[in-house]
Amino acid sequence: MLKRLCLAAALAASAASAQDRHVVATVNYPLAWMAERLGGGAVDVLFPVPEGQDPSLWRPGLSDIAAIQQADVIALNGAGFAPWTARSSLPRSRIVDTSAGFSDAYIATQSVTHSHGADGEHSHEGTASYTWLDFAQAAQQSDALATMMERRIPELADTLADTLPALQSDLAALDAQARSALAGLKGQTILATHPRYHYLARAYGLEIAALEWEAGAMPTDAQWTELSELSEAKGATLLLWEAAPPAGAMDRAQEMGIASTVFAPLANRPAEGDFLSAMRAAITMLAEAAQR
């Protein structure tokens, strides 16, 4: 009997402890990665977007919104990313728009309406939203997130004093790697399967001409023709794929005289590694592909 009582008490204590853990909710994977790094294991990070869905287009269900509303910190990307956040009732005192500090540096884009598979018809809102692809901007986002985490979860102050400098050091090193590795691509037009790379292009001196292809899908005959015409018009011989394409797609591009590399913007969690390792690898592969 005493053993059972002790076990019940331990289970109750464990459940209470789990309920007492602080939660940071995020709208994309880069912010989730930052929150995980900053929390040092002392917080739970909620990133509810299902695998395979585009976080910039995802629409949460009522249960998802209820869970997000309960988080201690709700980290938004800003720049029009995840439009559902503007239409949902979220507690303002818990929200941090992590890119608000450089909103005057947002890149305006043409508003284009089109459809992508199960995500349905959508439009680019006229502002480029993948802000973290300028890694100096990503460092600013991490700083804004850390400030809000300390404000909402004061007991994290000592942890953040260690984790924020380490995180920003890694992002600074990533920025330096991109500046060095991609320097040879300046003046060369690069094609991309989707308009995700505005901030990458501006930060590292690249010229990128984007198509409107569905990530991970085999291009249609019309799209291959579009690629050929754009390649000829721009004198471009390198294509960035937003996600790994089906077998044979890169070979077909190569037959057209176009080299390929995958550069995932990482709005969603990578299959392997984390934001830092995946971006390091993508930068290296982009630089190497440009030399082929």
mmCIF file of C-alpha atoms in Angstrom:
data_model
loop_
_atom_site.group_PDB
_atom_site.id
_atom_site.type_symbol
_atom_site.label_atom_id
_atom_site.label_comp_id
_atom_site.label_asym_id
_atom_site.label_seq_id
_atom_site.Cartn_x
_atom_site.Cartn_y
_atom_site.Cartn_z
ATOM 1 C CA MET A 1 0.000 0.000 0.000
ATOM 2 C CA LEU A 2 2.794 2.430 0.964
ATOM 3 C CA LYS A 3 4.568 1.679 -2.332
ATOM 4 C CA ARG A 4 1.413 2.454 -4.288
ATOM 5 C CA LEU A 5 0.900 5.712 -2.394
ATOM 6 C CA CYS A 6 4.500 6.765 -3.026
ATOM 7 C CA LEU A 7 4.156 5.939 -6.739
ATOM 8 C CA ALA A 8 0.908 7.900 -6.993
ATOM 9 C CA ALA A 9 2.521 10.879 -5.255
ATOM 10 C CA ALA A 10 5.524 10.742 -7.590
ATOM 11 C CA LEU A 11 3.288 10.607 -10.664
ATOM 12 C CA ALA A 12 1.216 13.522 -9.406
ATOM 13 C CA ALA A 13 4.356 15.540 -8.734
ATOM 14 C CA SER A 14 5.672 14.740 -12.187
ATOM 15 C CA ALA A 15 2.411 15.819 -13.833
ATOM 16 C CA ALA A 16 2.360 19.033 -11.842
ATOM 17 C CA SER A 17 5.959 19.731 -12.797
ATOM 18 C CA ALA A 18 5.134 19.209 -16.486
ATOM 19 C CA GLN A 19 2.201 21.602 -16.203
ATOM 20 C CA ASP A 20 4.400 24.189 -14.515
ATOM 21 C CA ARG A 21 6.937 24.282 -17.349
ATOM 22 C CA HIS A 22 6.966 27.504 -19.315
ATOM 23 C CA VAL A 23 6.034 27.425 -22.994
ATOM 24 C CA VAL A 24 7.220 29.491 -25.953
ATOM 25 C CA ALA A 25 5.014 29.187 -29.054
ATOM 26 C CA THR A 26 6.483 29.991 -32.481
ATOM 27 C CA VAL A 27 5.119 30.354 -36.003
ATOM 28 C CA ASN A 28 8.088 28.887 -37.858
ATOM 29 C CA TYR A 29 11.054 26.611 -37.336
ATOM 30 C CA PRO A 30 13.818 29.259 -37.187
ATOM 31 C CA LEU A 31 12.075 30.864 -34.201
ATOM 32 C CA ALA A 32 11.478 27.446 -32.630
ATOM 33 C CA TRP A 33 15.190 26.681 -32.979
ATOM 34 C CA MET A 34 16.089 30.019 -31.426
ATOM 35 C CA ALA A 35 13.670 29.440 -28.532
ATOM 36 C CA GLU A 36 15.120 25.976 -27.941
ATOM 37 C CA ARG A 37 18.641 27.387 -27.881
ATOM 38 C CA LEU A 38 17.687 30.299 -25.648
ATOM 39 C CA GLY A 39 15.670 28.211 -23.205
ATOM 40 C CA GLY A 40 18.505 25.806 -22.617
ATOM 41 C CA GLY A 41 16.080 22.970 -21.896
ATOM 42 C CA ALA A 42 14.215 24.980 -19.255
ATOM 43 C CA VAL A 43 11.190 25.739 -21.469
ATOM 44 C CA ASP A 44 8.946 23.784 -23.797
ATOM 45 C CA VAL A 45 8.787 25.080 -27.355
ATOM 46 C CA LEU A 46 5.480 24.773 -29.207
ATOM 47 C CA PHE A 47 5.737 24.714 -32.991
ATOM 48 C CA PRO A 48 2.426 23.136 -34.022
ATOM 49 C CA VAL A 49 2.706 23.222 -37.829
ATOM 50 C CA PRO A 50 2.439 19.620 -39.108
ATOM 51 C CA GLU A 51 5.352 18.154 -41.049
ATOM 52 C CA GLY A 52 5.024 18.766 -44.763
ATOM 53 C CA GLN A 53 2.878 21.897 -44.443
ATOM 54 C CA ASP A 54 4.089 25.395 -45.233
ATOM 55 C CA PRO A 55 4.152 27.423 -41.987
ATOM 56 C CA SER A 56 3.654 30.655 -43.914
ATOM 57 C CA LEU A 57 0.302 29.345 -45.222
ATOM 58 C CA TRP A 58 -0.810 27.000 -42.431
ATOM 59 C CA ARG A 59 -4.139 27.688 -40.738
ATOM 60 C CA PRO A 60 -4.369 26.447 -37.128
ATOM 61 C CA GLY A 61 -7.429 24.689 -35.781
ATOM 62 C CA LEU A 62 -9.267 25.795 -32.652
ATOM 63 C CA SER A 63 -7.274 23.413 -30.464
ATOM 64 C CA ASP A 64 -4.007 24.747 -31.907
ATOM 65 C CA ILE A 65 -5.029 28.334 -31.197
ATOM 66 C CA ALA A 66 -6.109 27.429 -27.673
ATOM 67 C CA ALA A 67 -2.695 25.890 -26.981
ATOM 68 C CA ILE A 68 -0.871 28.878 -28.447
ATOM 69 C CA GLN A 69 -2.977 31.293 -26.378
ATOM 70 C CA GLN A 70 -1.767 29.580 -23.201
ATOM 71 C CA ALA A 71 1.937 29.982 -24.024
ATOM 72 C CA ASP A 72 4.035 32.350 -21.912
ATOM 73 C CA VAL A 73 5.567 33.835 -25.067
ATOM 74 C CA ILE A 74 4.114 33.851 -28.582
ATOM 75 C CA ALA A 75 6.887 34.532 -31.082
ATOM 76 C CA LEU A 76 5.765 35.952 -34.425
ATOM 77 C CA ASN A 77 8.049 36.409 -37.390
ATOM 78 C CA GLY A 78 6.449 39.615 -38.654
ATOM 79 C CA ALA A 79 6.720 40.877 -42.262
ATOM 80 C CA GLY A 80 3.376 39.273 -43.079
ATOM 81 C CA PHE A 81 4.509 35.734 -42.256
ATOM 82 C CA ALA A 82 1.647 33.454 -41.072
ATOM 83 C CA PRO A 83 -1.350 35.714 -41.880
ATOM 84 C CA TRP A 84 -3.583 33.734 -39.499
ATOM 85 C CA THR A 85 -1.947 35.552 -36.589
ATOM 86 C CA ALA A 86 -3.566 38.830 -37.668
ATOM 87 C CA ARG A 87 -7.015 37.242 -37.642
ATOM 88 C CA SER A 88 -6.798 35.333 -34.363
ATOM 89 C CA SER A 89 -7.372 36.490 -30.799
ATOM 90 C CA LEU A 90 -3.935 36.189 -29.219
ATOM 91 C CA PRO A 91 -3.005 37.836 -25.884
ATOM 92 C CA ARG A 92 -1.059 40.952 -26.863
ATOM 93 C CA SER A 93 0.973 40.985 -23.666
ATOM 94 C CA ARG A 94 2.571 37.646 -24.651
ATOM 95 C CA ILE A 95 3.305 38.451 -28.311
ATOM 96 C CA VAL A 96 6.672 39.481 -29.676
ATOM 97 C CA ASP A 97 7.021 40.474 -33.323
ATOM 98 C CA THR A 98 10.639 39.474 -33.699
ATOM 99 C CA SER A 99 11.323 41.462 -36.872
ATOM 100 C CA ALA A 100 9.609 44.701 -35.806
ATOM 101 C CA GLY A 101 12.988 46.230 -34.972
ATOM 102 C CA PHE A 102 13.991 46.257 -38.654
ATOM 103 C CA SER A 103 10.555 46.719 -40.235
ATOM 104 C CA ASP A 104 11.904 49.688 -42.187
ATOM 105 C CA ALA A 105 14.164 47.190 -43.986
ATOM 106 C CA TYR A 106 11.348 44.914 -45.182
ATOM 107 C CA ILE A 107 11.485 44.133 -48.889
ATOM 108 C CA ALA A 108 8.348 45.007 -50.859
ATOM 109 C CA THR A 109 7.248 42.473 -53.481
ATOM 110 C CA GLN A 110 4.579 42.308 -56.123
ATOM 111 C CA SER A 111 1.337 40.759 -54.858
ATOM 112 C CA VAL A 112 0.887 37.479 -56.733
ATOM 113 C CA THR A 113 -2.025 35.058 -56.290
ATOM 114 C CA HIS A 114 -1.486 31.415 -57.129
ATOM 115 C CA SER A 115 -2.100 27.883 -55.885
ATOM 116 C CA HIS A 116 0.197 25.292 -54.282
ATOM 117 C CA GLY A 117 -1.196 21.788 -53.806
ATOM 118 C CA ALA A 118 -3.087 21.136 -50.588
ATOM 119 C CA ASP A 119 -2.364 24.644 -49.305
ATOM 120 C CA GLY A 120 -4.809 26.007 -51.862
ATOM 121 C CA GLU A 121 -4.868 29.419 -53.479
ATOM 122 C CA HIS A 122 -2.953 32.145 -51.708
ATOM 123 C CA SER A 123 -1.246 35.418 -52.411
ATOM 124 C CA HIS A 124 2.105 36.870 -51.518
ATOM 125 C CA GLU A 125 1.114 39.893 -49.479
ATOM 126 C CA GLY A 126 3.502 42.359 -51.032
ATOM 127 C CA THR A 127 6.202 41.938 -48.353
ATOM 128 C CA ALA A 128 8.972 39.343 -48.418
ATOM 129 C CA SER A 129 8.625 37.427 -45.158
ATOM 130 C CA TYR A 130 11.562 34.993 -44.955
ATOM 131 C CA THR A 131 13.528 37.540 -42.951
ATOM 132 C CA TRP A 132 15.879 35.059 -41.248
ATOM 133 C CA LEU A 133 17.699 34.323 -44.532
ATOM 134 C CA ASP A 134 19.673 37.460 -43.789
ATOM 135 C CA PHE A 135 21.519 35.975 -40.830
ATOM 136 C CA ALA A 136 22.261 39.383 -39.327
ATOM 137 C CA GLN A 137 18.506 39.957 -39.244
ATOM 138 C CA ALA A 138 18.076 36.508 -37.704
ATOM 139 C CA ALA A 139 20.398 37.629 -34.894
ATOM 140 C CA GLN A 140 18.155 40.656 -34.313
ATOM 141 C CA GLN A 141 15.153 38.346 -34.151
ATOM 142 C CA SER A 142 16.892 36.185 -31.567
ATOM 143 C CA ASP A 143 17.614 39.262 -29.471
ATOM 144 C CA ALA A 144 13.963 40.375 -29.583
ATOM 145 C CA LEU A 145 12.854 36.871 -28.610
ATOM 146 C CA ALA A 146 15.311 36.691 -25.715
ATOM 147 C CA THR A 147 14.154 40.074 -24.422
ATOM 148 C CA MET A 148 10.535 38.917 -24.382
ATOM 149 C CA MET A 149 11.426 35.569 -22.802
ATOM 150 C CA GLU A 150 13.235 37.339 -19.970
ATOM 151 C CA ARG A 151 10.330 39.740 -19.482
ATOM 152 C CA ARG A 152 7.707 36.995 -19.377
ATOM 153 C CA ILE A 153 9.838 34.338 -17.660
ATOM 154 C CA PRO A 154 12.163 36.276 -15.293
ATOM 155 C CA GLU A 155 13.729 33.142 -13.841
ATOM 156 C CA LEU A 156 15.374 32.558 -17.245
ATOM 157 C CA ALA A 157 17.605 35.634 -16.849
ATOM 158 C CA ASP A 158 20.736 33.710 -15.845
ATOM 159 C CA THR A 159 20.193 31.104 -18.557
ATOM 160 C CA LEU A 160 19.671 33.761 -21.226
ATOM 161 C CA ALA A 161 22.845 35.533 -20.158
ATOM 162 C CA ASP A 162 24.697 32.419 -21.355
ATOM 163 C CA THR A 163 22.561 31.217 -24.246
ATOM 164 C CA LEU A 164 21.924 34.481 -26.120
ATOM 165 C CA PRO A 165 25.623 35.349 -26.696
ATOM 166 C CA ALA A 166 26.294 31.777 -27.843
ATOM 167 C CA LEU A 167 23.327 31.852 -30.242
ATOM 168 C CA GLN A 168 24.281 35.224 -31.660
ATOM 169 C CA SER A 169 27.881 34.092 -32.062
ATOM 170 C CA ASP A 170 26.690 31.143 -34.154
ATOM 171 C CA LEU A 171 24.491 33.398 -36.294
ATOM 172 C CA ALA A 172 27.368 35.857 -36.776
ATOM 173 C CA ALA A 173 29.581 32.974 -37.914
ATOM 174 C CA LEU A 174 26.849 31.837 -40.324
ATOM 175 C CA ASP A 175 26.617 35.380 -41.702
ATOM 176 C CA ALA A 176 30.388 35.482 -42.161
ATOM 177 C CA GLN A 177 30.366 32.106 -43.901
ATOM 178 C CA ALA A 178 27.670 33.291 -46.327
ATOM 179 C CA ARG A 179 29.524 36.524 -47.094
ATOM 180 C CA SER A 180 32.745 34.642 -47.825
ATOM 181 C CA ALA A 181 31.369 31.572 -49.610
ATOM 182 C CA LEU A 182 28.888 33.470 -51.795
ATOM 183 C CA ALA A 183 31.152 36.384 -52.719
ATOM 184 C CA GLY A 184 32.029 34.734 -56.017
ATOM 185 C CA LEU A 185 28.371 34.669 -57.070
ATOM 186 C CA LYS A 186 27.972 38.455 -57.173
ATOM 187 C CA GLY A 187 26.891 39.608 -60.597
ATOM 188 C CA GLN A 188 25.649 36.136 -61.532
ATOM 189 C CA THR A 189 21.894 35.605 -61.872
ATOM 190 C CA ILE A 190 20.594 32.554 -60.034
ATOM 191 C CA LEU A 191 17.195 30.989 -60.664
ATOM 192 C CA ALA A 192 14.953 29.780 -57.826
ATOM 193 C CA THR A 193 11.873 27.565 -57.846
ATOM 194 C CA HIS A 194 9.975 29.916 -55.518
ATOM 195 C CA PRO A 195 10.288 33.550 -54.353
ATOM 196 C CA ARG A 196 11.659 32.850 -50.888
ATOM 197 C CA TYR A 197 15.172 34.296 -51.140
ATOM 198 C CA HIS A 198 14.778 38.087 -51.182
ATOM 199 C CA TYR A 199 16.688 38.688 -47.949
ATOM 200 C CA LEU A 200 19.379 36.153 -48.797
ATOM 201 C CA ALA A 201 19.906 37.935 -52.109
ATOM 202 C CA ARG A 202 20.069 41.423 -50.616
ATOM 203 C CA ALA A 203 22.325 40.476 -47.706
ATOM 204 C CA TYR A 204 24.883 38.583 -49.775
ATOM 205 C CA GLY A 205 24.831 40.478 -53.062
ATOM 206 C CA LEU A 206 23.014 37.873 -55.160
ATOM 207 C CA GLU A 207 20.709 38.322 -58.158
ATOM 208 C CA ILE A 208 17.850 35.811 -57.928
ATOM 209 C CA ALA A 209 15.062 35.366 -60.489
ATOM 210 C CA ALA A 210 12.206 33.304 -59.059
ATOM 211 C CA LEU A 211 9.674 30.952 -60.576
ATOM 212 C CA GLU A 212 6.402 29.878 -58.910
ATOM 213 C CA TRP A 213 6.821 26.117 -58.612
ATOM 214 C CA GLU A 214 5.323 23.852 -55.971
ATOM 215 C CA ALA A 215 7.946 22.590 -53.533
ATOM 216 C CA GLY A 216 8.822 18.927 -53.988
ATOM 217 C CA ALA A 217 6.685 18.440 -57.104
ATOM 218 C CA MET A 218 7.836 17.418 -60.567
ATOM 219 C CA PRO A 219 7.613 20.429 -62.876
ATOM 220 C CA THR A 220 5.108 20.260 -65.715
ATOM 221 C CA ASP A 221 6.128 20.519 -69.356
ATOM 222 C CA ALA A 222 4.976 24.144 -69.307
ATOM 223 C CA GLN A 223 7.183 24.843 -66.291
ATOM 224 C CA TRP A 224 10.210 23.266 -67.924
ATOM 225 C CA THR A 225 9.617 25.545 -70.895
ATOM 226 C CA GLU A 226 9.312 28.493 -68.529
ATOM 227 C CA LEU A 227 12.622 27.542 -66.918
ATOM 228 C CA SER A 228 14.346 27.272 -70.277
ATOM 229 C CA GLU A 229 13.069 30.681 -71.381
ATOM 230 C CA LEU A 230 14.007 32.360 -68.089
ATOM 231 C CA SER A 231 17.452 30.761 -68.139
ATOM 232 C CA GLU A 232 18.060 32.054 -71.646
ATOM 233 C CA ALA A 233 16.703 35.527 -70.874
ATOM 234 C CA LYS A 234 18.806 35.912 -67.729
ATOM 235 C CA GLY A 235 21.882 34.035 -68.865
ATOM 236 C CA ALA A 236 21.444 31.910 -65.726
ATOM 237 C CA THR A 237 22.798 28.387 -65.364
ATOM 238 C CA LEU A 238 22.129 27.651 -61.674
ATOM 239 C CA LEU A 239 18.799 26.713 -60.074
ATOM 240 C CA LEU A 240 17.924 26.724 -56.375
ATOM 241 C CA TRP A 241 15.282 24.175 -55.423
ATOM 242 C CA GLU A 242 13.229 25.107 -52.369
ATOM 243 C CA ALA A 243 12.911 21.402 -51.518
ATOM 244 C CA ALA A 244 14.422 18.230 -52.942
ATOM 245 C CA PRO A 245 12.602 17.510 -56.220
ATOM 246 C CA PRO A 246 11.463 14.088 -57.442
ATOM 247 C CA ALA A 247 14.023 11.754 -58.971
ATOM 248 C CA GLY A 248 15.126 12.835 -62.406
ATOM 249 C CA ALA A 249 14.225 16.519 -62.068
ATOM 250 C CA MET A 250 17.766 17.703 -61.457
ATOM 251 C CA ASP A 251 19.020 15.502 -64.293
ATOM 252 C CA ARG A 252 16.543 17.112 -66.676
ATOM 253 C CA ALA A 253 17.670 20.562 -65.583
ATOM 254 C CA GLN A 254 21.282 19.483 -66.135
ATOM 255 C CA GLU A 255 20.405 18.367 -69.671
ATOM 256 C CA MET A 256 19.211 21.946 -70.232
ATOM 257 C CA GLY A 257 22.611 23.217 -69.089
ATOM 258 C CA ILE A 258 21.337 24.244 -65.664
ATOM 259 C CA ALA A 259 23.114 23.062 -62.510
ATOM 260 C CA SER A 260 20.987 22.467 -59.408
ATOM 261 C CA THR A 261 21.231 22.652 -55.648
ATOM 262 C CA VAL A 262 18.669 22.426 -52.867
ATOM 263 C CA PHE A 263 18.509 25.455 -50.596
ATOM 264 C CA ALA A 264 15.692 24.877 -48.132
ATOM 265 C CA PRO A 265 14.616 28.173 -46.486
ATOM 266 C CA LEU A 266 13.812 26.111 -43.369
ATOM 267 C CA ALA A 267 10.455 27.639 -42.500
ATOM 268 C CA ASN A 268 9.752 24.069 -41.356
ATOM 269 C CA ARG A 269 11.978 21.684 -39.400
ATOM 270 C CA PRO A 270 14.626 19.892 -41.505
ATOM 271 C CA ALA A 271 14.623 16.117 -41.740
ATOM 272 C CA GLU A 272 18.163 16.038 -40.339
ATOM 273 C CA GLY A 273 20.227 18.386 -38.212
ATOM 274 C CA ASP A 274 19.097 21.794 -37.093
ATOM 275 C CA PHE A 275 18.914 25.312 -38.486
ATOM 276 C CA LEU A 276 22.619 25.972 -38.077
ATOM 277 C CA SER A 277 23.910 22.736 -39.589
ATOM 278 C CA ALA A 278 21.364 22.753 -42.423
ATOM 279 C CA MET A 279 22.147 26.352 -43.381
ATOM 280 C CA ARG A 280 25.896 25.757 -43.235
ATOM 281 C CA ALA A 281 25.484 22.822 -45.605
ATOM 282 C CA ALA A 282 23.152 24.743 -47.946
ATOM 283 C CA ILE A 283 25.575 27.665 -48.246
ATOM 284 C CA THR A 284 28.464 25.304 -49.000
ATOM 285 C CA MET A 285 26.461 23.414 -51.631
ATOM 286 C CA LEU A 286 25.318 26.658 -53.274
ATOM 287 C CA ALA A 287 28.881 27.915 -53.541
ATOM 288 C CA GLU A 288 30.064 24.569 -54.944
ATOM 289 C CA ALA A 289 27.181 24.328 -57.428
ATOM 290 C CA ALA A 290 28.034 27.761 -58.807
ATOM 291 C CA GLN A 291 31.507 26.492 -59.726
ATOM 292 C CA ARG A 292 30.320 23.549 -61.797
#
